[in-house]
Amino acid sequence: SRFDIYRKVPKDLTQPTTTGAVISICCILFISFMIFNDLLAYIFIDVRSELFVDDPGREGKIDVSVNVSFPAMPCEYSTITDVGVDIQDENGRHEVGFVGKTEKIPIDHGVGCRFESSFEINKVPGNFHLSTHSAQSQPDTPDMRHVIHSIKFGDKILNELKGSFNPLANKDTTGSQTLATHEYILKIVPTVFESIGGKITTAYQYTFGHKEYVAYHHSGKIIPAVWFKYELQPITVKMTEMRQSFYMFLTSICAVVGGTFTVAGIIDSFVFTMSEMWKKHELGKLT
């Protein structure tokens, strides 16, 4: 027992006080609150982000999915029948009327058309645009006003993950000029997401700028279009799911309990000493 560093004070030598009781109750409440917060931090998964220079994902290719509605453009003239989306880039690719993995959905009783397509682009600056440029017959008054439901790049990623993975969602241009061409400038940032289980997903965040103007064909006729001009950034964002280790959880609990009791003991001792001095002063015993 002589090796005991936690020496015990006999109970009859201790003195309980009202102030000590109040401090003890506050101390217990504070410890309970801190332990509850530490428990939440241990249970829930956090996402840590970091930046580095890299180009992840499949060599030279990016998956793109497009979902856009044209309320005033019938499907017979839109780019989703025998033509399709036009794709160009600085690698020399020039594909007109892409129709692979495309679907047309008439809306508003055939007055409008919903365009859904998925394709690949090279990891170089370029553009893709939706228009009637390659259609065999052109409408008299082409109306490319639209509502964008989604423009996404890369693998499918969880919607609840914070980021700019689909900033063009719900972009509505139906209030713009009828014959206007719309141009979107996209700055694409590669993003790697690693789940708590080690699964790696490669997606792409992006920002955009938008402008509209009236464009004339060499024949002098106005043929509007919806352009998406993109450029990849050299910076990659890595987002990693992490959970606090059990060791850190225990360390935090011990720090909270020990630190709180120590500080509370100092406060209680100070209040008790000052109260005793005040009592002596009232009795005239303080010299």
XYZ file of N, CA and C in Angstrom:
861
model
N 0.807 -1.214 0.000
C 0.000 0.000 0.000
C 0.845 1.270 0.000
N 2.128 1.149 0.377
C 2.972 2.353 0.412
C 3.303 2.862 -0.994
N 3.082 2.010 -2.003
C 3.300 2.448 -3.388
C 2.083 3.168 -3.980
N 1.015 3.312 -3.233
C -0.208 3.948 -3.703
C 0.024 5.459 -3.850
N -0.053 5.964 -5.096
C 0.131 7.405 -5.308
C -1.192 8.158 -5.171
N -2.279 7.391 -5.073
C -3.584 8.014 -4.872
C -3.982 7.859 -3.403
N -3.358 8.629 -2.555
C -3.613 8.532 -1.114
C -5.031 8.981 -0.794
N -5.656 8.279 0.139
C -7.035 8.556 0.502
C -7.099 9.426 1.745
N -8.013 10.405 1.695
C -8.247 11.273 2.848
C -9.441 10.730 3.626
N -9.327 10.526 4.938
C -10.461 10.022 5.724
C -11.682 10.927 5.561
N -12.838 10.302 5.504
C -14.059 11.035 5.243
C -14.366 12.063 6.315
N -13.972 11.747 7.589
C -14.270 12.686 8.662
C -13.382 13.927 8.624
N -12.389 13.937 7.718
C -11.528 15.109 7.585
C -11.938 15.995 6.420
N -12.982 15.600 5.697
C -13.463 16.389 4.554
C -14.670 17.203 4.970
N -14.900 18.281 4.272
C -15.998 19.183 4.584
C -16.801 19.506 3.333
N -18.038 19.020 3.221
C -18.871 19.349 2.056
C -19.394 20.774 2.158
N -19.535 21.438 1.014
C -20.059 22.804 0.968
C -21.094 22.919 -0.144
N -21.957 23.926 -0.038
C -22.966 24.172 -1.068
C -22.318 24.582 -2.385
N -21.261 25.419 -2.264
C -20.545 25.847 -3.463
C -19.918 24.651 -4.173
N -19.359 23.740 -3.386
C -18.766 22.542 -3.964
C -19.791 21.671 -4.663
N -20.999 21.624 -4.105
C -22.066 20.836 -4.730
C -22.461 21.429 -6.081
N -22.568 22.774 -6.128
C -22.916 23.434 -7.389
C -21.841 23.191 -8.445
N -20.571 23.333 -8.029
C -19.469 23.099 -8.969
C -19.456 21.647 -9.428
N -19.757 20.723 -8.538
C -19.768 19.303 -8.898
C -20.859 18.995 -9.924
N -22.051 19.570 -9.705
C -23.148 19.336 -10.640
C -22.806 19.913 -12.015
N -22.255 21.146 -12.032
C -21.850 21.752 -13.307
C -20.771 20.926 -13.981
N -19.859 20.391 -13.181
C -18.769 19.569 -13.706
C -19.313 18.300 -14.363
N -20.274 17.649 -13.702
C -20.857 16.417 -14.249
C -21.617 16.702 -15.541
N -22.374 17.814 -15.557
C -23.114 18.169 -16.766
C -22.170 18.464 -17.924
N -21.092 19.184 -17.640
C -20.123 19.517 -18.688
C -19.440 18.261 -19.216
N -19.054 17.356 -18.329
C -18.411 16.103 -18.748
C -19.364 15.275 -19.605
N -20.633 15.211 -19.209
C -21.624 14.446 -19.974
C -21.780 15.026 -21.372
N -21.833 16.366 -21.458
C -21.975 17.024 -22.760
C -20.768 16.746 -23.650
N -19.560 16.839 -23.097
C -18.345 16.618 -23.879
C -18.214 15.166 -24.318
N -18.574 14.231 -23.429
C -18.507 12.810 -23.786
C -19.509 12.504 -24.895
N -20.685 13.114 -24.838
C -21.695 12.909 -25.882
C -21.170 13.397 -27.230
N -20.543 14.577 -27.246
C -19.976 15.098 -28.497
C -18.845 14.216 -29.014
N -17.989 13.734 -28.124
C -16.908 12.846 -28.545
C -17.456 11.531 -29.089
N -18.547 11.057 -28.501
C -19.168 9.814 -28.979
C -19.726 10.000 -30.383
N -20.354 11.166 -30.642
C -20.860 11.450 -31.984
C -19.719 11.534 -32.987
N -18.615 12.188 -32.582
C -17.463 12.302 -33.481
C -16.864 10.937 -33.786
N -16.954 10.004 -32.839
C -16.419 8.657 -33.053
C -17.346 7.820 -33.939
N -18.665 8.003 -33.775
C -19.630 7.189 -34.521
C -19.736 7.635 -35.971
N -19.870 8.952 -36.184
C -20.133 9.446 -37.537
C -18.849 9.569 -38.351
N -19.021 9.445 -39.675
C -17.890 9.489 -40.604
C -17.664 10.922 -41.075
N -16.421 11.333 -41.087
C -16.050 12.662 -41.557
C -15.364 12.531 -42.916
N -15.441 13.587 -43.728
C -14.801 13.593 -45.044
C -13.689 14.635 -45.041
N -12.467 14.179 -45.285
C -11.317 15.083 -45.318
C -10.926 15.347 -46.769
N -10.641 16.605 -47.082
C -10.277 16.991 -48.450
C -8.825 17.443 -48.502
N -8.163 17.130 -49.619
C -6.800 17.589 -49.848
C -6.607 17.838 -51.342
N -5.656 18.691 -51.672
C -5.378 19.052 -53.057
C -3.987 18.573 -53.449
N -3.846 18.124 -54.693
C -2.537 17.774 -55.220
C -2.598 17.828 -56.744
N -1.432 17.853 -57.364
C -1.352 17.900 -58.826
C -1.318 16.480 -59.360
N -2.358 16.106 -60.109
C -2.454 14.748 -60.626
C -3.590 14.718 -61.632
N -3.677 13.624 -62.376
C -4.759 13.420 -63.336
C -5.259 11.990 -63.177
N -6.213 11.771 -62.247
C -6.647 10.407 -61.949
C -7.632 9.884 -62.980
N -8.050 8.646 -62.772
C -9.097 8.080 -63.617
C -8.559 7.381 -64.842
N -9.478 6.954 -65.687
C -9.142 6.220 -66.890
C -8.314 7.072 -67.833
N -7.286 6.476 -68.429
C -6.329 7.202 -69.272
C -7.027 7.905 -70.429
N -6.981 9.251 -70.398
C -7.410 10.043 -71.527
C -8.894 10.163 -71.774
N -9.760 9.596 -70.914
C -11.200 9.610 -71.178
C -11.981 10.072 -69.947
N -13.083 10.754 -70.216
C -14.005 11.174 -69.162
C -15.425 10.852 -69.619
N -16.182 10.176 -68.764
C -17.587 9.906 -69.057
C -18.411 11.170 -68.813
N -19.342 11.434 -69.725
C -20.221 12.601 -69.624
C -21.666 12.136 -69.741
N -22.529 12.669 -68.885
C -23.964 12.401 -69.009
C -24.697 13.734 -69.090
N -25.634 13.815 -70.038
C -26.366 15.047 -70.324
C -27.857 14.765 -70.236
N -28.576 15.650 -69.557
C -30.030 15.526 -69.454
C -30.620 16.940 -69.535
N -31.172 17.273 -70.705
C -31.656 18.634 -70.971
C -33.024 18.558 -71.643
N -33.923 19.459 -71.260
C -35.239 19.551 -71.893
C -35.333 20.809 -72.744
N -35.949 20.654 -73.927
C -36.215 21.790 -74.827
C -37.735 21.922 -74.940
N -38.343 22.793 -74.142
C -39.820 22.881 -74.100
C -40.457 23.291 -75.422
N -39.711 23.997 -76.303
C -40.305 24.495 -77.549
C -39.669 23.890 -78.786
N -38.942 22.787 -78.639
C -38.289 22.145 -79.781
C -38.778 20.700 -79.908
N -39.595 20.380 -80.898
C -40.073 19.002 -81.064
C -38.912 18.033 -81.300
N -39.092 16.797 -80.954
C -38.042 15.794 -81.086
C -37.609 15.586 -82.537
N -38.479 15.853 -83.500
C -38.120 15.620 -84.906
C -37.006 16.546 -85.365
N -36.802 17.679 -84.674
C -35.746 18.600 -85.070
C -34.573 18.598 -84.096
N -34.755 18.025 -82.935
C -33.709 18.100 -81.921
C -32.568 17.153 -82.249
N -31.525 17.255 -81.498
C -30.321 16.478 -81.794
C -30.383 15.065 -81.243
N -31.557 14.523 -81.063
C -31.630 13.204 -80.466
C -32.358 12.213 -81.375
N -32.496 12.522 -82.662
C -33.097 11.546 -83.577
C -31.996 10.888 -84.391
N -31.895 11.197 -85.680
C -30.896 10.564 -86.523
C -29.575 11.342 -86.510
N -29.504 12.385 -85.719
C -28.244 13.139 -85.636
C -27.661 12.957 -84.234
N -27.604 13.967 -83.437
C -27.096 13.828 -82.077
C -26.237 14.998 -81.675
N -25.552 14.830 -80.557
C -24.688 15.881 -80.034
C -23.407 15.951 -80.860
N -22.912 17.157 -81.085
C -21.651 17.349 -81.811
C -20.508 17.513 -80.808
N -19.387 16.788 -81.046
C -18.265 16.780 -80.107
C -16.991 17.169 -80.838
N -16.253 18.116 -80.271
C -14.974 18.544 -80.836
C -13.968 18.728 -79.706
N -12.681 18.507 -80.003
C -11.649 18.804 -79.005
C -10.320 19.095 -79.700
N -9.309 19.441 -78.903
C -8.010 19.838 -79.448
C -7.149 18.651 -79.866
N -7.657 17.434 -79.670
C -6.973 16.242 -80.174
C -7.331 15.957 -81.631
N -8.175 16.787 -82.193
C -8.593 16.597 -83.582
C -9.903 15.864 -83.738
N -10.541 15.535 -82.644
C -11.833 14.856 -82.740
C -12.900 15.831 -83.223
N -13.687 15.401 -84.169
C -14.808 16.207 -84.660
C -15.918 15.247 -85.057
N -16.784 14.991 -84.130
C -17.853 14.014 -84.333
C -19.184 14.751 -84.393
N -19.858 14.657 -85.516
C -21.120 15.366 -85.737
C -22.273 14.370 -85.688
N -23.301 14.721 -84.945
C -24.492 13.881 -84.906
C -24.292 12.605 -84.117
N -23.654 12.691 -82.962
C -23.460 11.507 -82.121
C -24.813 10.992 -81.643
N -25.080 9.716 -81.845
C -26.376 9.144 -81.470
C -26.240 7.956 -80.525
N -25.007 7.536 -80.189
C -24.840 6.415 -79.283
C -25.300 6.750 -77.877
N -25.997 5.833 -77.241
C -26.490 5.995 -75.875
C -27.286 7.294 -75.719
N -28.141 7.558 -76.687
C -29.003 8.739 -76.644
C -30.459 8.322 -76.643
N -31.269 9.141 -76.016
C -32.692 8.817 -75.918
C -33.501 10.099 -76.052
N -34.609 10.040 -76.805
C -35.515 11.181 -76.940
C -36.814 10.875 -76.212
N -37.288 11.876 -75.505
C -38.528 11.723 -74.751
C -39.411 12.936 -75.038
N -40.488 12.787 -75.827
C -41.387 13.925 -76.077
C -42.015 14.417 -74.773
N -42.121 15.730 -74.636
C -42.742 16.327 -73.454
C -43.803 17.322 -73.898
N -44.710 17.630 -72.986
C -45.806 18.582 -73.262
C -46.561 18.203 -74.536
N -46.952 16.917 -74.627
C -47.751 16.412 -75.756
C -47.037 16.602 -77.101
N -45.702 16.423 -77.089
C -44.938 16.496 -78.321
C -44.459 17.879 -78.701
N -44.836 18.883 -77.931
C -44.395 20.254 -78.240
C -42.897 20.403 -77.986
N -42.418 19.752 -76.940
C -41.017 19.841 -76.581
C -40.346 18.487 -76.572
N -39.074 18.467 -76.212
C -38.311 17.226 -76.233
C -37.280 17.221 -75.103
N -37.147 16.067 -74.485
C -36.145 15.883 -73.441
C -35.005 15.049 -74.003
N -33.786 15.571 -73.859
C -32.605 14.950 -74.439
C -31.756 14.313 -73.349
N -31.488 13.013 -73.464
C -30.642 12.297 -72.518
C -29.572 11.550 -73.300
N -28.321 11.754 -72.927
C -27.227 11.109 -73.657
C -26.039 10.909 -72.733
N -25.237 9.908 -73.046
C -23.970 9.687 -72.338
C -22.908 9.353 -73.378
N -21.731 9.932 -73.195
C -20.644 9.735 -74.148
C -19.315 10.000 -73.445
N -18.225 9.877 -74.179
C -16.896 10.091 -73.626
C -16.240 11.290 -74.298
N -15.438 12.006 -73.522
C -14.635 13.081 -74.079
C -13.180 12.841 -73.691
N -12.275 13.391 -74.473
C -10.856 13.288 -74.161
C -10.475 14.317 -73.095
N -9.388 14.028 -72.398
C -8.936 14.925 -71.335
C -8.106 16.070 -71.907
N -8.679 16.773 -72.845
C -8.079 17.958 -73.450
C -9.187 18.991 -73.620
N -8.853 20.269 -73.748
C -9.893 21.273 -73.964
C -10.718 20.965 -75.214
N -12.007 21.216 -75.151
C -12.885 20.960 -76.283
C -14.280 21.458 -75.995
N -15.243 20.945 -76.745
C -16.625 21.352 -76.543
C -17.558 20.283 -77.081
N -18.770 20.311 -76.615
C -19.862 19.558 -77.234
C -21.076 20.490 -77.227
N -21.903 20.370 -78.241
C -23.048 21.265 -78.314
C -24.277 20.545 -78.847
N -25.422 21.041 -78.453
C -26.712 20.501 -78.851
C -27.345 21.484 -79.820
N -27.727 20.997 -81.000
C -28.279 21.882 -82.022
C -28.987 21.058 -83.085
N -29.513 21.752 -84.066
C -30.123 21.109 -85.239
C -29.216 21.242 -86.461
N -27.921 21.526 -86.245
C -26.993 21.777 -87.356
C -26.932 20.610 -88.342
N -27.048 19.391 -87.824
C -26.893 18.223 -88.700
C -28.212 17.615 -89.137
N -29.293 18.228 -88.741
C -30.605 17.683 -89.122
C -30.853 17.867 -90.621
N -31.555 16.925 -91.223
C -31.846 17.015 -92.654
C -32.822 18.148 -92.963
N -33.707 18.435 -92.028
C -34.642 19.556 -92.210
C -34.544 20.466 -90.991
N -34.531 21.758 -91.236
C -34.395 22.733 -90.169
C -35.748 23.364 -89.851
N -36.005 23.633 -88.586
C -37.267 24.317 -88.238
C -37.231 25.762 -88.716
N -38.398 26.315 -88.958
C -38.478 27.705 -89.416
C -38.031 28.673 -88.329
N -38.432 28.409 -87.117
C -38.042 29.257 -85.978
C -37.419 28.387 -84.891
N -36.145 28.046 -85.026
C -35.499 27.186 -84.022
C -35.471 27.856 -82.657
N -35.893 27.127 -81.680
C -35.975 27.664 -80.316
C -35.187 26.733 -79.392
N -33.975 27.159 -79.001
C -33.115 26.322 -78.174
C -33.147 26.713 -76.702
N -34.206 27.414 -76.300
C -34.381 27.671 -74.876
C -34.549 26.325 -74.162
N -34.007 26.206 -72.979
C -33.900 24.875 -72.383
C -33.915 24.931 -70.866
N -34.057 23.757 -70.292
C -33.917 23.548 -68.846
C -32.930 22.403 -68.664
N -31.836 22.670 -67.956
C -30.829 21.632 -67.722
C -31.176 20.886 -66.437
N -31.325 19.580 -66.561
C -31.573 18.742 -65.382
C -30.259 18.278 -64.768
N -29.318 17.908 -65.622
C -28.005 17.508 -65.102
C -26.977 17.488 -66.220
N -25.779 17.954 -65.894
C -24.587 17.787 -66.722
C -23.515 17.267 -65.771
N -23.144 15.995 -65.927
C -22.220 15.383 -64.978
C -21.039 14.764 -65.713
N -19.895 14.753 -65.026
C -18.671 14.187 -65.575
C -18.148 13.107 -64.627
N -17.652 12.013 -65.207
C -17.029 10.964 -64.411
C -18.019 9.986 -63.825
N -17.559 9.234 -62.816
C -18.387 8.219 -62.178
C -19.527 8.858 -61.392
N -20.566 8.069 -61.182
C -21.690 8.529 -60.370
C -21.240 8.634 -58.931
N -21.580 9.746 -58.301
C -21.141 9.977 -56.932
C -22.357 10.315 -56.084
N -22.236 10.100 -54.775
C -23.361 10.304 -53.878
C -23.837 11.756 -53.916
N -25.151 11.937 -53.995
C -25.707 13.292 -54.074
C -25.475 14.078 -52.794
N -25.397 13.369 -51.641
C -25.244 14.087 -50.379
C -23.810 14.551 -50.133
N -22.889 14.143 -50.984
C -21.508 14.580 -50.834
C -21.385 16.039 -51.252
N -20.800 16.846 -50.402
C -20.674 18.273 -50.688
C -19.704 18.492 -51.836
N -20.074 19.373 -52.724
C -19.214 19.672 -53.861
C -20.022 20.225 -55.017
N -19.327 20.614 -56.067
C -19.962 21.215 -57.249
C -19.967 20.204 -58.385
N -20.650 19.077 -58.170
C -20.670 18.004 -59.152
C -21.752 18.206 -60.217
N -22.750 18.998 -59.911
C -23.825 19.251 -60.880
C -24.375 20.661 -60.692
N -23.520 21.682 -60.804
C -23.983 23.051 -60.537
C -24.984 23.580 -61.553
N -25.068 22.959 -62.735
C -26.006 23.419 -63.762
C -27.407 22.844 -63.578
N -27.603 22.025 -62.554
C -28.926 21.446 -62.324
C -29.964 22.545 -62.150
N -31.098 22.381 -62.836
C -32.233 23.318 -62.777
C -31.935 24.678 -63.416
N -30.914 24.738 -64.247
C -30.643 25.975 -64.986
C -31.744 26.165 -66.019
N -32.489 27.273 -65.917
C -33.661 27.511 -66.751
C -33.431 28.746 -67.616
N -33.474 28.565 -68.940
C -33.292 29.689 -69.857
C -34.548 29.957 -70.677
N -35.694 29.454 -70.220
C -36.923 29.609 -70.999
C -37.380 31.062 -71.080
N -36.813 31.928 -70.256
C -37.182 33.337 -70.307
C -36.276 34.172 -71.189
N -35.338 33.540 -71.895
C -34.392 34.276 -72.735
C -34.944 34.470 -74.148
N -34.110 35.045 -75.051
C -34.533 35.262 -76.434
C -34.802 33.933 -77.146
N -35.777 33.954 -78.046
C -36.154 32.726 -78.752
C -35.018 32.190 -79.624
N -34.331 33.055 -80.352
C -33.303 32.628 -81.302
C -31.892 32.695 -80.724
N -31.763 32.790 -79.429
C -30.447 32.961 -78.816
C -29.663 31.654 -78.795
N -28.354 31.779 -78.999
C -27.416 30.686 -78.771
C -26.899 30.820 -77.336
N -26.817 29.698 -76.646
C -26.364 29.699 -75.251
C -24.994 29.028 -75.173
N -24.102 29.656 -74.456
C -22.738 29.135 -74.344
C -22.360 29.025 -72.869
N -21.923 27.827 -72.480
C -21.482 27.572 -71.109
C -19.978 27.293 -71.120
N -19.241 28.011 -70.303
C -17.800 27.802 -70.152
C -17.585 27.018 -68.866
N -17.056 25.809 -68.980
C -16.895 24.918 -67.832
C -15.424 24.774 -67.457
N -15.116 24.970 -66.187
C -13.789 24.708 -65.638
C -13.901 23.444 -64.787
N -13.292 22.352 -65.276
C -13.490 21.036 -64.667
C -12.322 20.695 -63.747
N -12.647 20.212 -62.549
C -11.643 19.830 -61.548
C -11.794 18.338 -61.229
N -10.774 17.510 -61.534
C -10.844 16.083 -61.183
C -10.998 15.901 -59.676
N -11.823 14.936 -59.277
C -12.095 14.691 -57.864
C -12.083 13.190 -57.597
N -11.253 12.775 -56.645
C -11.173 11.361 -56.257
C -11.842 11.212 -54.895
N -12.796 10.299 -54.796
C -13.495 10.048 -53.540
C -13.189 8.632 -53.061
N -12.640 8.525 -51.856
C -12.325 7.220 -51.266
C -13.233 6.988 -50.068
N -14.066 5.944 -50.160
C -15.023 5.655 -49.095
C -14.312 5.019 -47.906
N -15.041 4.883 -46.809
C -14.486 4.303 -45.589
C -14.076 2.853 -45.815
N -14.697 2.216 -46.824
C -14.356 0.833 -47.139
C -13.226 0.688 -48.136
N -12.674 1.808 -48.615
C -11.547 1.763 -49.533
C -11.920 1.837 -51.002
N -13.221 1.927 -51.319
C -13.636 2.030 -52.719
C -13.323 3.424 -53.257
N -12.721 3.476 -54.440
C -12.309 4.752 -55.034
C -13.211 5.089 -56.219
N -13.760 6.297 -56.202
C -14.612 6.803 -57.266
C -13.982 8.060 -57.839
N -13.945 8.149 -59.173
C -13.382 9.326 -59.834
C -14.507 10.118 -60.497
N -14.746 11.305 -59.996
C -15.757 12.195 -60.558
C -15.090 13.530 -60.873
N -15.880 14.461 -61.368
C -15.317 15.759 -61.766
C -16.265 16.875 -61.332
N -15.761 17.765 -60.501
C -16.504 18.968 -60.158
C -16.229 20.036 -61.220
N -17.107 21.020 -61.284
C -16.855 22.087 -62.250
C -17.605 23.356 -61.861
N -17.077 24.463 -62.332
C -17.762 25.746 -62.250
C -18.149 26.157 -63.667
N -19.039 27.116 -63.785
C -19.480 27.489 -65.138
C -19.741 28.988 -65.242
N -19.605 29.467 -66.457
C -20.047 30.804 -66.824
C -21.014 30.670 -67.986
N -21.973 31.589 -68.097
C -23.009 31.462 -69.124
C -23.194 32.785 -69.854
N -23.340 32.706 -71.155
C -23.688 33.884 -71.934
C -24.603 33.453 -73.078
N -25.376 34.390 -73.589
C -26.255 34.103 -74.722
C -26.120 35.206 -75.762
N -26.251 34.805 -77.022
C -26.121 35.759 -78.128
C -26.803 35.162 -79.354
N -26.985 35.977 -80.381
C -27.593 35.522 -81.634
C -26.477 35.211 -82.624
N -26.453 33.959 -83.121
C -25.404 33.512 -84.046
C -26.006 33.289 -85.441
N -25.268 33.699 -86.467
C -25.738 33.568 -87.847
C -24.929 32.502 -88.589
N -25.620 31.700 -89.385
C -24.983 30.719 -90.258
C -24.398 31.449 -91.467
N -23.465 30.798 -92.213
C -22.861 31.446 -93.376
C -23.904 31.764 -94.454
N -25.038 31.074 -94.352
C -26.122 31.349 -95.299
C -26.926 32.581 -94.895
N -26.596 33.113 -93.719
C -27.319 34.273 -93.227
C -28.483 33.924 -92.328
N -28.766 32.638 -92.170
C -29.871 32.213 -91.340
C -29.405 32.024 -89.892
N -30.271 32.352 -88.961
C -29.956 32.166 -87.534
C -30.218 30.718 -87.150
N -29.186 30.030 -86.669
C -29.334 28.647 -86.199
C -28.760 28.585 -84.785
N -29.597 28.702 -83.761
C -29.104 28.699 -82.385
C -28.622 27.319 -81.951
N -27.856 27.296 -80.883
C -27.324 26.047 -80.342
C -27.063 26.236 -78.851
N -26.781 25.130 -78.172
C -26.387 25.162 -76.763
C -24.980 24.572 -76.683
N -23.994 25.426 -76.385
C -22.586 25.015 -76.371
C -22.104 24.790 -74.947
N -21.285 23.756 -74.800
C -20.594 23.491 -73.537
C -19.096 23.411 -73.848
N -18.377 24.462 -73.544
C -16.933 24.498 -73.789
C -16.213 24.227 -72.477
N -15.358 23.215 -72.468
C -14.757 22.760 -71.214
C -13.231 22.805 -71.263
N -12.658 22.893 -70.071
C -11.207 22.879 -69.913
C -10.882 22.262 -68.555
N -9.967 21.289 -68.533
C -9.609 20.616 -67.294
C -8.533 21.394 -66.549
N -8.651 21.409 -65.225
C -7.668 22.065 -64.372
C -6.621 21.040 -63.917
N -5.374 21.464 -63.674
C -4.317 20.520 -63.298
C -4.365 20.086 -61.837
N -5.265 20.647 -61.045
C -5.361 20.328 -59.627
C -6.425 19.253 -59.406
N -6.098 18.275 -58.572
C -7.046 17.215 -58.225
C -7.447 17.345 -56.758
N -8.728 17.164 -56.489
C -9.242 17.160 -55.125
C -9.444 15.706 -54.690
N -8.875 15.346 -53.544
C -9.105 14.008 -52.998
C -9.944 14.134 -51.737
N -11.070 13.424 -51.724
C -11.978 13.431 -50.573
C -11.980 12.033 -49.970
N -11.628 11.947 -48.693
C -11.470 10.653 -48.023
C -12.386 10.570 -46.818
N -13.176 9.500 -46.749
C -14.007 9.264 -45.574
C -13.139 8.726 -44.442
N -13.289 9.312 -43.255
C -12.479 8.900 -42.115
C -13.344 8.837 -40.865
N -12.978 7.934 -39.979
C -13.631 7.842 -38.672
C -12.562 7.921 -37.598
N -12.867 8.628 -36.518
C -11.917 8.762 -35.417
C -11.587 7.387 -34.837
N -10.316 7.142 -34.576
C -9.907 5.847 -34.030
C -10.384 5.693 -32.586
N -10.528 4.425 -32.153
C -10.972 4.157 -30.776
C -9.941 4.658 -29.779
N -8.672 4.594 -30.153
C -7.611 5.104 -29.284
C -7.778 6.609 -29.050
N -8.045 7.358 -30.123
C -8.241 8.801 -29.985
C -9.505 9.104 -29.188
N -10.527 8.259 -29.353
C -11.759 8.433 -28.589
C -11.509 8.288 -27.092
N -10.777 7.236 -26.704
C -10.465 7.035 -25.289
C -9.589 8.153 -24.749
N -8.599 8.575 -25.560
C -7.714 9.660 -25.131
C -8.500 10.936 -24.884
N -9.439 11.227 -25.769
C -10.254 12.427 -25.621
C -11.128 12.353 -24.380
N -11.715 11.179 -24.112
C -12.552 11.012 -22.923
C -11.730 11.227 -21.654
N -10.540 10.631 -21.614
C -9.684 10.787 -20.429
C -9.274 12.248 -20.245
N -8.972 12.915 -21.344
C -8.579 14.325 -21.261
C -9.729 15.183 -20.755
N -10.936 14.903 -21.218
C -12.106 15.676 -20.800
C -12.382 15.466 -19.319
N -12.430 14.193 -18.895
C -12.751 13.894 -17.497
C -11.667 14.431 -16.565
N -10.401 14.098 -16.879
C -9.309 14.530 -16.009
C -9.165 16.041 -15.962
N -9.227 16.678 -17.132
C -9.082 18.132 -17.179
C -10.212 18.846 -16.469
N -11.429 18.355 -16.648
C -12.574 18.999 -16.005
C -12.494 18.893 -14.487
N -12.169 17.707 -13.971
C -12.058 17.527 -12.517
C -10.929 18.370 -11.945
N -9.835 18.484 -12.678
C -8.711 19.294 -12.193
C -9.078 20.762 -12.109
N -9.651 21.290 -13.175
C -10.052 22.703 -13.185
C -11.141 22.963 -12.149
N -12.117 22.045 -12.060
C -13.186 22.211 -11.076
C -12.617 22.198 -9.657
N -11.612 21.339 -9.410
C -10.978 21.297 -8.090
C -10.277 22.601 -7.752
N -9.613 23.187 -8.757
C -8.931 24.472 -8.532
C -9.952 25.567 -8.216
N -11.058 25.589 -8.967
C -12.099 26.603 -8.739
C -12.718 26.423 -7.359
N -13.021 25.179 -7.008
C -13.629 24.900 -5.709
C -12.687 25.296 -4.565
N -11.406 24.959 -4.733
C -10.428 25.314 -3.694
C -10.307 26.825 -3.534
N -10.313 27.546 -4.645
C -10.202 28.999 -4.592
C -11.427 29.622 -3.906
N -12.622 29.142 -4.302
C -13.852 29.677 -3.704
C -13.903 29.367 -2.220
N -13.512 28.148 -1.831
C -13.534 27.758 -0.426
C -12.555 28.605 0.385
N -11.353 28.817 -0.143
C -10.343 29.624 0.561
C -10.821 31.055 0.748
N -11.410 31.634 -0.302
C -11.890 33.010 -0.206
C -13.048 33.124 0.778
N -13.920 32.138 0.804
C -15.038 32.172 1.751
C -14.558 32.055 3.184
N -13.536 31.221 3.427
C -12.975 31.089 4.777
C -12.320 32.387 5.212
N -11.612 33.039 4.309
C -10.979 34.322 4.629
C -12.032 35.375 4.946
N -13.144 35.357 4.242
C -14.216 36.316 4.494
C -14.848 36.091 5.869
N -15.028 34.825 6.223
C -15.576 34.503 7.551
C -14.651 34.994 8.656
N -13.337 34.782 8.468
C -12.370 35.246 9.475
C -12.387 36.760 9.561
N -12.558 37.411 8.421
C -12.605 38.873 8.412
C -13.815 39.384 9.166
N -14.957 38.713 9.033
C -16.152 39.125 9.755
C -16.006 38.922 11.252
N -15.268 37.867 11.630
C -15.066 37.587 13.041
C -13.897 38.383 13.634
N -13.197 39.126 12.775
C -12.076 39.932 13.236
C -10.830 39.114 13.508
N -10.786 37.913 12.978
C -9.637 37.044 13.208
C -8.607 37.117 12.084
N -8.900 37.906 11.065
C -7.971 37.990 9.936
C -6.927 39.047 10.240
N -5.669 38.628 10.316
C -4.588 39.545 10.668
C -3.731 39.799 9.436
